[in-house]
PDB file of C-alpha atoms and ligand atoms in Angstrom:
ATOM      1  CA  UNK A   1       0.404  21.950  13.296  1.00 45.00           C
ATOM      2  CA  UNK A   2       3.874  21.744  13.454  1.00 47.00           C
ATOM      3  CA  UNK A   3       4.570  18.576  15.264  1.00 50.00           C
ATOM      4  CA  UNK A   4       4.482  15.928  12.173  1.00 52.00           C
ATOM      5  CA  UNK A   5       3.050  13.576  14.341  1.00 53.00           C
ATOM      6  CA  UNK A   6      -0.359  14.708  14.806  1.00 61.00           C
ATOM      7  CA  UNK A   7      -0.615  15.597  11.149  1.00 85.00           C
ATOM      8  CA  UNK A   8      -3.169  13.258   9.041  1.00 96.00           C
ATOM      9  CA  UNK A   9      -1.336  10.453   7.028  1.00 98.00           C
ATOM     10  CA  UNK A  10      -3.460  11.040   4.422  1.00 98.00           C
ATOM     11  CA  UNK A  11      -5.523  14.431   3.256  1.00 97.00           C
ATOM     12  CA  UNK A  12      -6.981  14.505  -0.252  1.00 98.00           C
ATOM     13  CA  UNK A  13      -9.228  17.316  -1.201  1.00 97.00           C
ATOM     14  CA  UNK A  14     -11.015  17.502  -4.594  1.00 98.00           C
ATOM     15  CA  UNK A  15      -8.974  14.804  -6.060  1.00 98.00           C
ATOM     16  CA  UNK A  16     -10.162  14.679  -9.970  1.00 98.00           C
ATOM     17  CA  UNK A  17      -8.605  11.989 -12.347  1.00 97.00           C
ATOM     18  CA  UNK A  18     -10.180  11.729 -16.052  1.00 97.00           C
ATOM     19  CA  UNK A  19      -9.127   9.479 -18.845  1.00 95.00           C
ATOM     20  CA  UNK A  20      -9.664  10.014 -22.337  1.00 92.00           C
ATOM     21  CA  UNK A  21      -9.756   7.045 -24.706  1.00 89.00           C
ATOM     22  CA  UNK A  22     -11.239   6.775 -28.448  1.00 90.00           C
ATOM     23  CA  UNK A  23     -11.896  10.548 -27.758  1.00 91.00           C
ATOM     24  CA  UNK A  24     -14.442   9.510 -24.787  1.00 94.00           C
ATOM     25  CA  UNK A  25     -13.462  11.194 -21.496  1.00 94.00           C
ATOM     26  CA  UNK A  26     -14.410   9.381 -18.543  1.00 94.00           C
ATOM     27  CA  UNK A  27     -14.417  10.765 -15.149  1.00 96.00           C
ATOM     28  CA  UNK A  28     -13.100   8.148 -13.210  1.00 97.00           C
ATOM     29  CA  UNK A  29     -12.849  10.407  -9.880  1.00 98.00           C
ATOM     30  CA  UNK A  30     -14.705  13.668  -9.780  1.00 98.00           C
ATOM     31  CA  UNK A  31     -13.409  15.114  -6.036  1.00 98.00           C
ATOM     32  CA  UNK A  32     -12.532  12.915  -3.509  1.00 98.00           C
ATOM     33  CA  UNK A  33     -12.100  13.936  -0.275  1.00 98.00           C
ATOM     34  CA  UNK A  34     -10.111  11.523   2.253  1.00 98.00           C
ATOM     35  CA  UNK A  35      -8.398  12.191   5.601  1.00 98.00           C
ATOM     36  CA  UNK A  36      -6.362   9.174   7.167  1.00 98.00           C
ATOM     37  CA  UNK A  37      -5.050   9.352  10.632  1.00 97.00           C
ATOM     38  CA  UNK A  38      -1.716   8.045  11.871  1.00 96.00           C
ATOM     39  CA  UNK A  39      -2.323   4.162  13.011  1.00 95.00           C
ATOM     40  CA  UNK A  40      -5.487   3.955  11.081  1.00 97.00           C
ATOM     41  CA  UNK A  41      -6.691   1.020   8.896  1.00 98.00           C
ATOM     42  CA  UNK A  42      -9.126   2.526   6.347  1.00 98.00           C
ATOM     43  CA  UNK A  43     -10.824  -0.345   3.319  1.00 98.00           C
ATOM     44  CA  UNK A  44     -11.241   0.678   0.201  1.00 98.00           C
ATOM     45  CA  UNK A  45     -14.570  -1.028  -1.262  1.00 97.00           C
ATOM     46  CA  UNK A  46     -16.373  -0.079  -4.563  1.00 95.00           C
ATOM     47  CA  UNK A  47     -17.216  -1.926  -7.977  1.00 94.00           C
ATOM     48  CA  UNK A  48     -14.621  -3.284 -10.579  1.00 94.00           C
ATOM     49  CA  UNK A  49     -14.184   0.037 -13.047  1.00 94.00           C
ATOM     50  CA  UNK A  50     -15.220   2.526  -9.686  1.00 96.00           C
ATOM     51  CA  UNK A  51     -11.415   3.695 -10.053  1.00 97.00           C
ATOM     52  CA  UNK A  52     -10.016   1.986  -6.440  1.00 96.00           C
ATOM     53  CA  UNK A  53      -6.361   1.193  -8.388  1.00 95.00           C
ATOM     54  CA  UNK A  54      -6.834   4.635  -9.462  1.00 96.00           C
ATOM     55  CA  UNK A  55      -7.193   6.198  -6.337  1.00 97.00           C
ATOM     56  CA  UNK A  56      -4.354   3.888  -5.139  1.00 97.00           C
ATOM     57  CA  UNK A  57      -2.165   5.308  -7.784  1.00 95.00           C
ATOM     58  CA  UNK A  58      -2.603   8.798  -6.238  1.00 96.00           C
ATOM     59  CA  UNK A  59      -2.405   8.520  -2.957  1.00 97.00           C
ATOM     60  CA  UNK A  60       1.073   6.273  -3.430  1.00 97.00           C
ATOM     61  CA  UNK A  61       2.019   9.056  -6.629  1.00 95.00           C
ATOM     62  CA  UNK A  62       2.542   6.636  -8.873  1.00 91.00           C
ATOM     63  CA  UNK A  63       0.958   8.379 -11.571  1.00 88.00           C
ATOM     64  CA  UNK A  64       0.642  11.699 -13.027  1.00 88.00           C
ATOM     65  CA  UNK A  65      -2.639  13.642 -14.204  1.00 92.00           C
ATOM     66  CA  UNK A  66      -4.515  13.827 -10.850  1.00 95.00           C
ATOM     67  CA  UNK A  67      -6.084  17.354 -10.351  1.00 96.00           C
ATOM     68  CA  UNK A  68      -7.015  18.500  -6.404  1.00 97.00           C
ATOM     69  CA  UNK A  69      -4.806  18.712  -3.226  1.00 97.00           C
ATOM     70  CA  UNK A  70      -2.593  15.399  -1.873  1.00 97.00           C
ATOM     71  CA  UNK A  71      -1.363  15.825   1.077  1.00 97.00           C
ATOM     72  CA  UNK A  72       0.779  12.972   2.677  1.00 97.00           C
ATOM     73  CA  UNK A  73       1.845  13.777   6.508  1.00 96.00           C
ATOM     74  CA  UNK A  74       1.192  17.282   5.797  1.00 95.00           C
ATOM     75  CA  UNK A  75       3.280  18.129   2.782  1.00 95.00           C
ATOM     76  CA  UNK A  76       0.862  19.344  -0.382  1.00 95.00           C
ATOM     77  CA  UNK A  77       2.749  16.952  -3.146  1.00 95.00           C
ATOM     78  CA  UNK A  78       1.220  18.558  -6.052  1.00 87.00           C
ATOM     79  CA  UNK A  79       3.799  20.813  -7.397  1.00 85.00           C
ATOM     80  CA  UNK A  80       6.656  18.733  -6.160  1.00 90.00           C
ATOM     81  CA  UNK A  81       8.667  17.813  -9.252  1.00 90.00           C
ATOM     82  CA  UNK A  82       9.174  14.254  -9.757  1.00 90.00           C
ATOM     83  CA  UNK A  83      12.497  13.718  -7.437  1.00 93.00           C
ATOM     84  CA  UNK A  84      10.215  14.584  -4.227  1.00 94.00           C
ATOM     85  CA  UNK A  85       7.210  11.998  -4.952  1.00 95.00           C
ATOM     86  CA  UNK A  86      10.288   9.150  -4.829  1.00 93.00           C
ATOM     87  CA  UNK A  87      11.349  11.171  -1.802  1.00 93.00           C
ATOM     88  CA  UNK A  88       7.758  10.743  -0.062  1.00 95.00           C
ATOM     89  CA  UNK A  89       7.499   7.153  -1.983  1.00 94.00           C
ATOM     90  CA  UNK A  90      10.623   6.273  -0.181  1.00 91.00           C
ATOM     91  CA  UNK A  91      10.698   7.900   3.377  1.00 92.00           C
ATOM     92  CA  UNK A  92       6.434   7.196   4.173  1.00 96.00           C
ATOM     93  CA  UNK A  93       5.099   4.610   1.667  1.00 97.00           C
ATOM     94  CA  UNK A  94       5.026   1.017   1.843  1.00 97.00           C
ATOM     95  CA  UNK A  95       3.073  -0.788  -1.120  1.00 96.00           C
ATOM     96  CA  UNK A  96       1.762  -4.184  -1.688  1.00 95.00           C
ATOM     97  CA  UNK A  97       0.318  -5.072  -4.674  1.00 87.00           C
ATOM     98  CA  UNK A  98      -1.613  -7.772  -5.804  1.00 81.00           C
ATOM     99  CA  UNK A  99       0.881  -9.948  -7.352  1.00 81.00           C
ATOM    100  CA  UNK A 100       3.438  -9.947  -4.964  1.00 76.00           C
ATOM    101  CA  UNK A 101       6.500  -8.425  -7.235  1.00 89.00           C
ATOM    102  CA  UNK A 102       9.250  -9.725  -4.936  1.00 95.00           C
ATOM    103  CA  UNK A 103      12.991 -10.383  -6.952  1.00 95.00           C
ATOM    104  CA  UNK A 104      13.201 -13.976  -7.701  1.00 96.00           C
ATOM    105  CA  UNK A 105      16.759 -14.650  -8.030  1.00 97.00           C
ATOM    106  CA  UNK A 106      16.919 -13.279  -4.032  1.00 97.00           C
ATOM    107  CA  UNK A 107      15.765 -15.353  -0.920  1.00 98.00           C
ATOM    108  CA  UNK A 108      12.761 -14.202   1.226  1.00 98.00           C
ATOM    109  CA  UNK A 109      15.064 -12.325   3.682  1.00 98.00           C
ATOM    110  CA  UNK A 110      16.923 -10.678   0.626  1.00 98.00           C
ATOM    111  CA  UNK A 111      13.944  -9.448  -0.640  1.00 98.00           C
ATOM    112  CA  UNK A 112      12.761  -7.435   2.691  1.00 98.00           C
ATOM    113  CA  UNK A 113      17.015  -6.708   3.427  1.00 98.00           C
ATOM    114  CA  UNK A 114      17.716  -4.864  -0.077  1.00 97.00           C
ATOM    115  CA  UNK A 115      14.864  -2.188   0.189  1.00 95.00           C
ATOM    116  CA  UNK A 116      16.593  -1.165   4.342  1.00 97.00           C
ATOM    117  CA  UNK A 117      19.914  -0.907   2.486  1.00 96.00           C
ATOM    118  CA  UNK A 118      18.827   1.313  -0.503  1.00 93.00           C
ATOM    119  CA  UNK A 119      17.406   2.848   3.191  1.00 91.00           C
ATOM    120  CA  UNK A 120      20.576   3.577   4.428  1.00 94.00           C
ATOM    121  CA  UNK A 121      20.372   0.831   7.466  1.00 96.00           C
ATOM    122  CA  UNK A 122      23.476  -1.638   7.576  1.00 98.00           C
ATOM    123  CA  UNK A 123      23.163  -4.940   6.611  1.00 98.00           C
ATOM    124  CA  UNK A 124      23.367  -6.282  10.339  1.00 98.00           C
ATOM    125  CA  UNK A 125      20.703  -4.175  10.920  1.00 98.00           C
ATOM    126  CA  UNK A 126      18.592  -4.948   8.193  1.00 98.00           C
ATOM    127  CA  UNK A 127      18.963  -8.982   8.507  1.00 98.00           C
ATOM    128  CA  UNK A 128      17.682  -8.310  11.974  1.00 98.00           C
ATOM    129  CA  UNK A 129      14.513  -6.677  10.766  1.00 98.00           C
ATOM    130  CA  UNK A 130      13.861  -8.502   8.084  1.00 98.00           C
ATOM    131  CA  UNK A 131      14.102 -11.453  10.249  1.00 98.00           C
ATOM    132  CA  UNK A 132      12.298 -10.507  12.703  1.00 97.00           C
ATOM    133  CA  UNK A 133       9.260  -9.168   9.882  1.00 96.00           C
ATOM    134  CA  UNK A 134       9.110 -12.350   8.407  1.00 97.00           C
ATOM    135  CA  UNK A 135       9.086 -14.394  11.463  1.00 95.00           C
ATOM    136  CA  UNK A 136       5.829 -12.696  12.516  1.00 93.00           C
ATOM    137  CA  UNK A 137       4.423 -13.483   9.247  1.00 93.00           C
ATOM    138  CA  UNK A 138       5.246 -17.369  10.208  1.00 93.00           C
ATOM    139  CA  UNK A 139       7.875 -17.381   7.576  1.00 96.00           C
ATOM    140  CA  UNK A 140      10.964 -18.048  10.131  1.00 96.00           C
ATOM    141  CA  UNK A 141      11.728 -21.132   8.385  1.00 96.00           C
ATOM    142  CA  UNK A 142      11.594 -20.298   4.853  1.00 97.00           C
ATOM    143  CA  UNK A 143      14.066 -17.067   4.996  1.00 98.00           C
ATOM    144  CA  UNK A 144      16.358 -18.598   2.656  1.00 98.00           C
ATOM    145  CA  UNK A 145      13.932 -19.958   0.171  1.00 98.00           C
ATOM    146  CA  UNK A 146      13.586 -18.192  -3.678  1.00 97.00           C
ATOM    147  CA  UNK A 147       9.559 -17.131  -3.905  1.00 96.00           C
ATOM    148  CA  UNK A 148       9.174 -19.944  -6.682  1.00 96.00           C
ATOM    149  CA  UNK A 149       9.819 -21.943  -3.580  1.00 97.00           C
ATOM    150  CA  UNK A 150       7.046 -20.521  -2.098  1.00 96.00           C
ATOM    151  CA  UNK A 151       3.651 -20.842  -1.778  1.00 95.00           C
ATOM    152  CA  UNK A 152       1.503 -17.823  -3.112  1.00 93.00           C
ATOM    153  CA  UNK A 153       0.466 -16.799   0.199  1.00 94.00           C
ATOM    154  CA  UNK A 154       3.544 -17.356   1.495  1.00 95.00           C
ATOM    155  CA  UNK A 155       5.337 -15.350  -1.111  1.00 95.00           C
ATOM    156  CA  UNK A 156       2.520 -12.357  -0.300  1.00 94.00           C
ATOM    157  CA  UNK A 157       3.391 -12.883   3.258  1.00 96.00           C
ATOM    158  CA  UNK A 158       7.148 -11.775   2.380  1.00 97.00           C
ATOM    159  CA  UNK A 159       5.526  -9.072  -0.049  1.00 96.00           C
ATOM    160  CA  UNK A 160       3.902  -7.507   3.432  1.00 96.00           C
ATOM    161  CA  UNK A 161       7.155  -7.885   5.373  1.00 97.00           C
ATOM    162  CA  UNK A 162       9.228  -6.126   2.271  1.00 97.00           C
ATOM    163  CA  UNK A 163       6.244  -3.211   2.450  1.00 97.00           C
ATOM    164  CA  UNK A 164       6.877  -2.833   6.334  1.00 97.00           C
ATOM    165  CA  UNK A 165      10.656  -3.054   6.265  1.00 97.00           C
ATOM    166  CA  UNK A 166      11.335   0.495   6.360  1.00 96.00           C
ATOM    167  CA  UNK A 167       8.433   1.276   9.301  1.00 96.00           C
ATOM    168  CA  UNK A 168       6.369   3.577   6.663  1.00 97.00           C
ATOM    169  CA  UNK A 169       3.967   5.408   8.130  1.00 97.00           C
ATOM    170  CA  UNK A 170       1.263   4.616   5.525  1.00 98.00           C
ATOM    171  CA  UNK A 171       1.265   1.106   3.813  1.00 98.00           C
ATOM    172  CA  UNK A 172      -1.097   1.343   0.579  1.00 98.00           C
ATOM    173  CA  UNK A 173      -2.350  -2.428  -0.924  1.00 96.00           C
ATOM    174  CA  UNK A 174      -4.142  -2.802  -4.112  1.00 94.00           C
ATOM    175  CA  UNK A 175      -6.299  -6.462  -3.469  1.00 92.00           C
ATOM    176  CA  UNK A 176      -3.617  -7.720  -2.047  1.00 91.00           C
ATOM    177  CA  UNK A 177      -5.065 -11.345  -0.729  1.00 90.00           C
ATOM    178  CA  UNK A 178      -6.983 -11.108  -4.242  1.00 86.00           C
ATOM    179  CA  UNK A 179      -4.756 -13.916  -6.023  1.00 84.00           C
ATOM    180  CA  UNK A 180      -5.268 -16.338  -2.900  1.00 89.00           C
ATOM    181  CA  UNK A 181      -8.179 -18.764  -1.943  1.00 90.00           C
ATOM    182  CA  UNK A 182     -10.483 -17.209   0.716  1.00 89.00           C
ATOM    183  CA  UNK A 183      -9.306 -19.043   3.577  1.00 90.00           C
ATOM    184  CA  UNK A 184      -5.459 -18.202   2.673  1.00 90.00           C
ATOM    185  CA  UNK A 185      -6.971 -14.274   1.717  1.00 91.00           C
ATOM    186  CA  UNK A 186      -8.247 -14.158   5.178  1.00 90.00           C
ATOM    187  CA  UNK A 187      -5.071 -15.279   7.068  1.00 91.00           C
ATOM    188  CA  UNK A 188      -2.343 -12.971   5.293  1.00 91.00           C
ATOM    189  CA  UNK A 189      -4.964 -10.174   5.501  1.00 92.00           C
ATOM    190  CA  UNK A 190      -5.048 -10.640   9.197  1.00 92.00           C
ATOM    191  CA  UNK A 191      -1.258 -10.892   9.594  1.00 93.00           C
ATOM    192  CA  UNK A 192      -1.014  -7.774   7.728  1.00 95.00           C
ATOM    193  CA  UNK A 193      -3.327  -6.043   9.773  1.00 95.00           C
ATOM    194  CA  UNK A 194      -1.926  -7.479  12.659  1.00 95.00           C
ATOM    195  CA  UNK A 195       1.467  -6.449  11.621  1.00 95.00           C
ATOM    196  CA  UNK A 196       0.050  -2.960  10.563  1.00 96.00           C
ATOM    197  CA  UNK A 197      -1.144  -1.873  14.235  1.00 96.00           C
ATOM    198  CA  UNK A 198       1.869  -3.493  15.930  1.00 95.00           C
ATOM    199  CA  UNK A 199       4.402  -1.155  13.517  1.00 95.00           C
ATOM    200  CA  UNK A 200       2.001   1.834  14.562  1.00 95.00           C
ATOM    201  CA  UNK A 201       1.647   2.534  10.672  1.00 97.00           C
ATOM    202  CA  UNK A 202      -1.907   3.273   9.221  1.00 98.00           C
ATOM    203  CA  UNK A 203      -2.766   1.561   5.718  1.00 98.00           C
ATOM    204  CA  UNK A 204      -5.408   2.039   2.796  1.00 98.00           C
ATOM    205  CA  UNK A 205      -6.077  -1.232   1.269  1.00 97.00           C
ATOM    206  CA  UNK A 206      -8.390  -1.624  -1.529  1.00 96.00           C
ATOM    207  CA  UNK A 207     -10.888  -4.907  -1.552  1.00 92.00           C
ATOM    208  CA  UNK A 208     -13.528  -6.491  -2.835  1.00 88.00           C
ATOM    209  CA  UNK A 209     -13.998  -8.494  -0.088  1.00 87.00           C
ATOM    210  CA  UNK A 210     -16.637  -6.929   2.596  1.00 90.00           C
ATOM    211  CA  UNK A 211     -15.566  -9.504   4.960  1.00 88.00           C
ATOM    212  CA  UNK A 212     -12.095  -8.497   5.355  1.00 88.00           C
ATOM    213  CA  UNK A 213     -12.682  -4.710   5.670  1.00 94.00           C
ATOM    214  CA  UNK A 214     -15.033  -5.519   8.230  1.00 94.00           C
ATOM    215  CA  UNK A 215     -11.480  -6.037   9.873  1.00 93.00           C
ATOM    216  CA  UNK A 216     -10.258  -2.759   9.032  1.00 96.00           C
ATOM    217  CA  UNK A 217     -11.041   0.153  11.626  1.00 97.00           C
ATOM    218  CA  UNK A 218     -13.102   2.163   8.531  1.00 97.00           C
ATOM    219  CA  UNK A 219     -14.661   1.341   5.222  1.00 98.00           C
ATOM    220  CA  UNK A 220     -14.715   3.817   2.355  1.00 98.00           C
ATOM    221  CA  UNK A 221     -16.447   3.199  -0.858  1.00 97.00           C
ATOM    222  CA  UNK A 222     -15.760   4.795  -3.974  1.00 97.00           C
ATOM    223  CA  UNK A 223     -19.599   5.622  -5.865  1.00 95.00           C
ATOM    224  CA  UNK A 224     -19.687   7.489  -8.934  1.00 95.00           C
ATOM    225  CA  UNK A 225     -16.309   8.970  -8.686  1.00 97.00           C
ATOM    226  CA  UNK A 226     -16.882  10.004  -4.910  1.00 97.00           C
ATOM    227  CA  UNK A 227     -16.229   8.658  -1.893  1.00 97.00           C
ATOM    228  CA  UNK A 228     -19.152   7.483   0.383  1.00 90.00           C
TER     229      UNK A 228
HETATM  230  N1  ATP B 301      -4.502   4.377 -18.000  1.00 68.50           N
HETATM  231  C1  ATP B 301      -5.806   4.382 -18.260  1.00 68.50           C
HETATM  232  N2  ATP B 301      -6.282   4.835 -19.431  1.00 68.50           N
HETATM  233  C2  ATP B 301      -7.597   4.869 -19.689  1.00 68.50           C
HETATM  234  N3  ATP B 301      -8.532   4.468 -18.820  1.00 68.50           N
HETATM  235  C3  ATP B 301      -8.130   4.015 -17.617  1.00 68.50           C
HETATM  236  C4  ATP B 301      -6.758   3.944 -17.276  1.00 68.50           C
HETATM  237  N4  ATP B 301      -6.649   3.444 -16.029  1.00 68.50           N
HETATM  238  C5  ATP B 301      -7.908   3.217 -15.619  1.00 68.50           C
HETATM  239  N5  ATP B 301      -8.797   3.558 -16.571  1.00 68.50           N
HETATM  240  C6  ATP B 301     -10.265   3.451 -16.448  1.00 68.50           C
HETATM  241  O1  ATP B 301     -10.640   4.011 -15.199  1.00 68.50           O
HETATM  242  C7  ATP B 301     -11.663   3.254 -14.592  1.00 68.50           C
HETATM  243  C8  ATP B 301     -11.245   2.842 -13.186  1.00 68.50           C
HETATM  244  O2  ATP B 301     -10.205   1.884 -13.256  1.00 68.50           O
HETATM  245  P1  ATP B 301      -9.531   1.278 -11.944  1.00 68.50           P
HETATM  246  O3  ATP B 301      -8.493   0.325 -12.395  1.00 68.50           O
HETATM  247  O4  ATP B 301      -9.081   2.375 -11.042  1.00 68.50           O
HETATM  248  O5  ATP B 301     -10.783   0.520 -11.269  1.00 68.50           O
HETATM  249  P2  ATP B 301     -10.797  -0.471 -10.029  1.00 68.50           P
HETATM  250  O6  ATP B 301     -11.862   0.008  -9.098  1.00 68.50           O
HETATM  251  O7  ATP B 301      -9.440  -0.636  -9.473  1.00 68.50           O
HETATM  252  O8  ATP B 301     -11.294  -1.826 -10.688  1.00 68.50           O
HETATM  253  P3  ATP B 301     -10.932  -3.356 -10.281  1.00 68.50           P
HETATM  254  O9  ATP B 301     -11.761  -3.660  -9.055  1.00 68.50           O
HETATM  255  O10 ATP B 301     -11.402  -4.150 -11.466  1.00 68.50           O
HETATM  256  O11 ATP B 301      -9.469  -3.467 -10.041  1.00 68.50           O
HETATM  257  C9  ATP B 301     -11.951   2.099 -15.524  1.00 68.50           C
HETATM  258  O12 ATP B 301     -13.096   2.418 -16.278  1.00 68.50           O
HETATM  259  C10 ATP B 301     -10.738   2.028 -16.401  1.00 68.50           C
HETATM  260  O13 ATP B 301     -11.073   1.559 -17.674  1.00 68.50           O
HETATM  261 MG1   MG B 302      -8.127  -2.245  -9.303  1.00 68.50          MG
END
């Protein structure tokens, strides 16, 4: 298919990922298969250990070592040399992790401006967006606070915006509600799905929490190094 838009976000075949420690290799993921459609929320549930952050790390190529075909909107990534995964990283990926990694000598709207201008988008441009992000995460009166003036879901609020600033078509989250209370998890995780469908980009989020990918349009579980 030609037309980039009806290609899957996501398409991992055979994925394979062992580590060797102590000279014990353990299989962590022993072919997974995945396809992820444009727009499309997919979960991520499966035990502590089951390899979810690992998984993660391959679909956002953060890491090396991963045997099988990656494909993110269409392009095989497995012989790209190092330049092209921050390519992909940069053009289709949006992350949020579980601590929220924002920059703490910047404000909340600094934090989702700088990653538009490393972008390419003019400032005016980006203050616009980034306003506009955060507002709809009910942040439109903290823009100028530092996060240590924040509250931890309101500093993983401006984490989501920051993921979404550059319209990615895939945002990937590793537990990312898993440092709040369950009431706060519930919230952000519903403003980030909300925010999600409204961009039109698809996301893979890993949880433990069954509740919240009951949200999600599709729940995968990772089971013995496969996907169920
Ligand atoms: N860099 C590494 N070196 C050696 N072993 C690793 C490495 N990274 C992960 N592992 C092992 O791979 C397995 C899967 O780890 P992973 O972090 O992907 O699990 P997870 O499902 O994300 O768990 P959790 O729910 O606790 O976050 C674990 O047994 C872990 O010890
Ligand atoms: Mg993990």
């Amino acid at each position: 298919m030609s037309d980039s838009v009806n290609n899957k976000v996501v398409e991992l075949r055979n994925v394979r990922r062992s580590f060797v420690q102590a000279d014990v290799q353990i299989d962590v993921l022993k072919g997974v298969d995945l396809d992820i459609m444009p727009n499309e929320t997919v979960a991520l549930l499966g035990p502590s250990g089951s390899g979810k952050s690992t998984l993660l790390q391959a679909v956002g190529l953060l890491e090396g070592g991963f045997e099988g075909s990656i494909k993110l909107a269409g392009e095989e990534t497995a012989q790209l040399p190092a330049k092209g995964h921050t390519r992909i990283r940069r053009e289709l990926l949006g992350f949020v992790y579980q601590f929220h990694h924002l920059l703490p000598d910047f404000t909340a709207l600094e934090n989702v401006v700088m990653p538009q201008l490393i972008f390419g988008r003019s400032l005016g441009e980006a203050e616009i967006r980034a306003e506009s992000l955060l507002a709809s995460m009910g942040l439109g009166e903290r823009l100028h606070h530092k996060p240590s003036k924040l509250s931890g879901g309101e500093q993983q609020r401006v984490a989501v915006a920051r993921a979404l600033a550059n319209s990615p078509k895939l945002v990937l989250a590793d537990e990312p509600t898993g440092n709040l209370d369950e009431a706060t998890a519930d919230i952000v995780l519903a403003e980030l799905l909300a925010l999600v469908r409204r961009e039109g980009s698809a996301a893979f989020i890993a949880t433990h929490n069954e509740r919240l990918a009951a949200k999600m349009d599709r729940v995968v579980r990772l089971h013995d190094g496969v996907l169920t």
